[in-house]
Amino acid sequence: MKRTGNRNKNVRKFIPAARIVFAASILLIIVLLVQFGAKAIDEKGAIETKQETIHVPADNTASAADSSSLTVGIFTALNAKAADTQTIVKEGITGKEIEETETPKADTIKEETVEAESEETDASDIDYMVTDYAITVYENVKNYYSNDRVNIRTGAGIMFDRLDTISRDSKVEVLGETDNGWYQVKHDDEVGYIKMDYLQEEEPGTEYIFAGDSRTVQMSQAVDKDDYEWIAKVGEGFSFFSNEAVPKIDAEAGSGSTIIINYGVNDLYNAEKYIKLINKKVDSWIAAGATVYYAAVTPVSDYPTITNSDIEEFNSEMKSGLDSRIGWLDGYSYLQNKGFSSGDGLHYNSDTYKTLYTYYMNQVAAQKEA
């Protein structure tokens, strides 16, 4: 029988279309399955990242039934059997746990760092860690002196109550010492504790000794520091420094003293004499425990007999000639940059003296910390 090609052509026409529809259906099913799986994984990860479990310490609850639940996102508070340990468990996306355990110890003072809050906070209160301590009592009582304003406390640590506050150069009886760095002391018939760093066997010298001329006299009046030694006289220079100031400095200088010398404006021609005498005395002052500074002669404004160029020459000679152990306080440059107020061209107003004094104190403090 003779065959024609018409029937076979129609069948062949529909086979490719059916295959395409079938393949598209399979692809659609795969895409839907992938999207569904991804959504399920994302939801599970979101739950895991929000979950945090806290076991409440026993002193807040007696059993798991007494626990309270807090929820932030998904946040559950659980409690195991009463215990003296607080455990915090945190879970992240990886499921990795971070555990922190805090166990209170009986009769132990919590360690704490205390920052100075005001000018009334004494030096021993700053950044000191408090712990348990044992006391070693001395066979013989010792007499010590305070080298700073310091508190006496009821126990060997800043967490104890303040019993009293004593000023620098106060004498106390030392009865013993603790193994955490404090002395047991007796002061005004009361027993207390002072940190070891602030007591010493030798009596300290005067904290600050200023020696100078009329400008130093007026600075003392402006800052009103009666506990400092001010060895100064109006109109004076090298003769007063040599005959009166130096012997007084010798008598006052001691452990912890800071000596600030500021002569020259009345006798700028005597730089060589000042250098020779100060360099001769510096060994004994340092041996006594003092730190020595020379304060540069400060500027004038339109003064008939003194020029700033003369002052600069004097200061340059002094700075280069003085012993290297003598600190240099460059009040001249400071006031030239900062500005100053002078009524007669030579002396300053009260605010300028206060500003200059603050500069001196800041420079000295910076050297102590260096």
XYZ file of C-alpha atoms in Angstrom:
370
model
C 0.000 0.000 0.000
C 1.285 3.420 -0.831
C 1.709 5.713 2.174
C 1.440 9.405 2.261
C 3.390 11.690 4.689
C 0.436 13.713 5.925
C -0.393 11.748 9.119
C 3.175 11.442 10.366
C 3.746 15.135 9.848
C 0.884 16.082 12.211
C 2.140 13.808 15.015
C 5.651 15.102 14.723
C 4.398 18.682 14.942
C 2.943 18.184 18.490
C 5.800 16.164 20.074
C 8.235 19.135 20.554
C 5.490 21.308 22.063
C 4.616 18.623 24.628
C 8.226 18.245 25.602
C 8.594 21.971 26.157
C 5.489 22.100 28.382
C 6.724 19.129 30.423
C 10.183 20.649 30.945
C 8.698 24.003 31.981
C 6.477 22.277 34.548
C 9.427 20.424 36.083
C 11.444 23.679 36.259
C 8.557 25.520 37.947
C 8.222 22.782 40.583
C 11.976 22.966 41.323
C 11.853 26.769 41.695
C 8.912 26.554 44.111
C 10.683 23.903 46.204
C 13.868 26.020 46.400
C 11.940 29.138 47.468
C 10.029 27.209 50.130
C 13.237 25.705 51.525
C 15.038 29.060 51.599
C 12.134 30.683 53.450
C 12.117 27.917 56.057
C 15.893 28.282 56.620
C 15.618 32.091 56.981
C 12.848 31.799 59.566
C 14.831 29.253 61.567
C 17.959 31.477 61.494
C 15.959 34.520 62.599
C 14.615 32.593 65.587
C 18.100 31.366 66.554
C 19.609 34.846 66.408
C 17.003 36.261 68.783
C 17.102 33.552 71.431
C 18.883 34.260 74.725
C 18.520 32.261 77.928
C 19.381 33.571 81.406
C 19.585 31.400 84.516
C 18.562 33.637 87.455
C 20.712 33.323 90.632
C 19.243 31.491 93.600
C 19.108 34.489 95.883
C 16.370 35.916 93.650
C 14.284 32.749 93.402
C 13.923 29.361 95.068
C 13.133 27.143 92.073
C 12.350 27.112 88.396
C 8.729 27.792 89.184
C 9.717 31.181 90.687
C 11.527 32.362 87.565
C 10.161 35.274 85.578
C 10.210 35.472 81.789
C 11.202 38.490 79.761
C 10.715 38.597 76.009
C 12.549 40.826 73.563
C 11.972 39.277 70.137
C 12.180 35.660 71.396
C 13.747 35.887 74.892
C 13.171 33.259 77.588
C 14.258 33.399 81.248
C 14.744 29.996 82.848
C 16.017 28.881 86.239
C 17.621 25.652 87.357
C 17.964 24.549 90.982
C 18.931 27.301 93.459
C 22.677 27.981 93.398
C 25.217 30.709 94.185
C 26.294 30.985 90.566
C 24.870 33.199 87.853
C 25.243 31.769 84.359
C 24.453 33.590 81.151
C 24.165 31.579 77.927
C 23.927 33.316 74.568
C 23.265 31.588 71.235
C 23.988 33.008 67.804
C 23.329 31.913 64.246
C 26.089 29.310 64.424
C 24.625 27.792 67.554
C 27.921 28.469 69.343
C 27.439 29.219 73.038
C 29.210 31.876 75.110
C 29.060 31.218 78.841
C 29.975 33.661 81.604
C 30.000 32.542 85.234
C 30.075 34.842 88.247
C 30.480 33.246 91.671
C 30.081 35.492 94.740
C 32.708 34.864 97.419
C 31.738 35.187 101.075
C 33.336 37.991 103.109
C 35.110 39.443 100.065
C 34.887 43.150 99.190
C 33.970 43.708 95.572
C 36.869 45.112 93.594
C 36.081 48.568 92.268
C 37.883 51.345 90.438
C 37.051 54.812 91.767
C 37.656 57.949 89.726
C 38.246 61.375 91.311
C 34.910 63.212 91.290
C 35.910 66.633 92.565
C 38.726 68.671 94.006
C 37.815 67.308 97.443
C 38.747 63.749 96.418
C 42.227 63.004 97.693
C 44.964 61.277 95.725
C 44.680 57.881 97.428
C 41.071 57.493 96.237
C 41.972 57.252 92.567
C 42.105 53.964 90.623
C 42.850 51.691 93.590
C 41.598 48.102 93.790
C 40.149 46.850 97.106
C 40.579 43.223 98.228
C 40.833 41.109 101.386
C 43.842 41.899 103.550
C 45.870 40.705 106.529
C 47.616 43.010 109.036
C 51.192 42.754 110.316
C 51.472 44.700 113.575
C 54.813 46.390 114.295
C 56.573 45.733 117.594
C 57.383 49.445 117.866
C 55.213 52.337 116.731
C 56.694 54.470 113.925
C 56.107 58.152 113.167
C 55.417 58.903 109.501
C 54.377 62.026 107.564
C 51.811 62.461 104.812
C 53.218 63.657 101.491
C 49.827 64.698 100.105
C 46.290 65.469 101.210
C 44.949 62.019 102.031
C 42.009 60.213 103.630
C 42.152 57.966 106.682
C 39.674 55.085 106.303
C 38.113 52.563 108.648
C 39.609 49.680 106.643
C 42.415 49.004 104.179
C 40.591 49.982 101.005
C 38.685 52.853 99.439
C 35.391 51.004 99.862
C 35.631 51.590 103.605
C 34.189 54.708 105.232
C 36.287 57.843 105.464
C 37.338 58.378 109.056
C 39.234 61.650 108.591
C 41.231 63.671 106.070
C 44.716 64.973 106.816
C 46.711 67.597 104.959
C 50.208 67.282 103.562
C 52.980 67.115 106.201
C 50.671 65.687 108.894
C 52.304 63.400 111.450
C 50.695 60.015 112.226
C 51.636 56.974 114.288
C 52.031 53.843 112.155
C 50.968 50.682 114.009
C 51.395 48.125 111.221
C 50.887 47.353 107.556
C 48.527 45.247 105.458
C 49.359 42.850 102.658
C 47.395 44.946 100.153
C 49.446 48.135 100.456
C 48.009 50.125 103.379
C 49.359 51.287 106.742
C 47.380 50.897 109.945
C 47.720 54.281 111.672
C 46.668 56.171 114.756
C 45.707 59.831 114.456
C 43.869 61.937 117.027
C 43.285 58.804 119.164
C 41.523 56.999 116.287
C 42.837 53.945 114.443
C 42.459 53.857 110.663
C 44.237 53.066 107.400
C 46.213 55.110 104.838
C 47.579 53.877 101.512
C 51.345 53.359 101.761
C 52.172 55.635 98.815
C 51.115 58.686 100.812
C 53.194 58.239 103.971
C 56.952 58.591 104.412
C 59.408 58.440 107.292
C 61.091 61.794 106.657
C 59.192 65.026 107.057
C 58.447 66.503 103.611
C 59.601 69.947 102.642
C 57.334 72.853 101.762
C 55.366 71.778 98.711
C 55.966 74.913 96.600
C 58.647 77.561 97.136
C 58.429 80.696 94.981
C 61.370 83.116 94.976
C 61.191 86.361 93.015
C 60.627 90.098 92.824
C 57.542 92.351 92.740
C 55.863 90.197 90.109
C 56.102 87.190 92.444
C 54.725 89.312 95.284
C 51.686 90.223 93.195
C 51.199 86.638 91.993
C 51.056 85.478 95.622
C 48.324 88.025 96.287
C 46.361 86.976 93.192
C 46.368 83.199 93.791
C 46.148 83.341 97.617
C 48.095 80.154 98.413
C 49.106 80.626 102.034
C 50.431 77.078 102.409
C 53.205 77.843 99.887
C 56.416 79.677 100.723
C 56.681 83.011 98.910
C 60.194 84.499 99.198
C 59.802 87.742 97.275
C 60.304 91.471 97.635
C 59.421 94.473 95.479
C 62.278 95.934 93.419
C 64.816 93.253 94.305
C 67.261 91.209 92.261
C 70.447 89.192 92.679
C 71.538 90.671 96.013
C 68.236 89.749 97.698
C 68.258 86.323 96.054
C 71.782 85.552 97.249
C 71.582 86.941 100.790
C 67.971 86.282 101.802
C 66.167 83.976 99.396
C 68.780 81.208 99.127
C 69.064 80.637 102.915
C 65.259 80.461 103.182
C 65.075 78.024 100.282
C 67.680 75.866 102.040
C 65.532 75.821 105.180
C 62.238 75.045 103.424
C 63.324 72.620 100.693
C 62.857 68.924 101.345
C 61.274 65.773 100.030
C 58.606 66.630 97.467
C 59.381 70.361 97.300
C 59.124 72.296 94.042
C 61.299 75.429 93.826
C 60.354 78.090 91.257
C 62.829 80.974 90.870
C 61.883 84.123 88.942
C 64.375 86.979 89.169
C 65.937 89.198 86.533
C 63.489 91.855 85.403
C 65.154 94.405 87.723
C 68.734 93.417 86.797
C 68.854 91.847 83.359
C 72.630 92.401 83.322
C 73.158 89.840 86.132
C 72.383 86.666 84.176
C 75.887 85.261 84.687
C 75.671 85.717 88.468
C 72.281 84.001 88.670
C 73.551 81.066 86.609
C 76.652 80.596 88.749
C 74.814 80.680 92.095
C 71.872 78.514 91.068
C 74.147 75.881 89.507
C 76.149 75.866 92.732
C 73.046 75.279 94.883
C 71.184 72.789 92.701
C 73.038 69.722 94.047
C 72.018 70.378 97.650
C 68.417 71.190 96.716
C 68.045 68.023 94.668
C 69.732 65.992 97.424
C 67.113 67.326 99.842
C 64.407 65.906 97.564
C 63.383 69.082 95.736
C 62.735 69.750 92.055
C 64.088 73.067 90.756
C 62.676 75.332 88.025
C 63.676 78.717 86.673
C 60.803 80.804 85.358
C 61.713 83.003 82.408
C 61.348 86.746 82.840
C 57.963 87.584 81.321
C 57.279 90.373 78.770
C 56.633 94.061 79.301
C 54.432 96.412 77.305
C 55.782 99.878 76.533
C 57.976 100.211 79.645
C 60.556 103.036 79.409
C 63.671 101.323 80.834
C 63.081 97.655 79.915
C 62.560 96.191 76.453
C 61.399 92.754 75.405
C 64.533 92.313 73.301
C 66.617 92.740 76.480
C 64.375 90.224 78.259
C 64.738 87.724 75.414
C 68.526 88.035 75.563
C 68.516 87.447 79.338
C 66.210 84.443 79.026
C 68.333 82.913 76.278
C 71.505 83.235 78.356
C 69.809 81.762 81.441
C 68.301 78.811 79.606
C 71.566 77.830 77.940
C 73.707 78.346 81.049
C 71.650 76.640 83.769
C 72.293 73.066 84.839
C 70.308 70.597 82.710
C 68.543 69.300 85.830
C 66.855 72.675 86.287
C 63.507 72.865 84.534
C 62.640 75.845 82.340
C 59.212 77.498 82.584
C 58.788 79.649 79.477
C 56.224 82.118 80.753
C 57.589 84.704 78.318
C 56.475 82.825 75.205
C 53.283 81.724 76.919
C 52.118 85.283 77.676
C 53.241 86.585 74.283
C 51.002 83.989 72.648
C 48.180 84.080 75.200
C 48.124 87.824 75.736
C 48.361 89.781 78.979
C 47.095 92.935 80.626
C 49.413 95.468 82.254
C 48.570 98.815 83.775
C 52.070 100.284 84.040
C 53.749 98.199 81.344
C 55.693 96.103 83.880
C 53.174 94.545 86.271
C 50.051 92.574 85.370
C 46.457 92.504 86.504
C 45.160 89.738 88.759
C 43.768 87.599 85.931
C 47.105 87.565 84.119
C 48.924 86.462 87.273
C 46.385 83.678 87.782
C 46.804 82.566 84.173
C 50.593 82.544 84.521
C 50.389 80.622 87.808
C 48.147 77.999 86.175
C 50.669 77.643 83.362
C 53.443 77.016 85.911
C 51.379 74.410 87.753
C 50.438 72.599 84.559
C 54.049 72.466 83.396
C 55.246 71.137 86.759
C 52.480 68.528 86.814
C 53.377 67.415 83.288
C 57.014 66.951 84.302
C 55.994 64.852 87.292
C 53.967 62.553 85.037
C 56.695 62.263 82.397
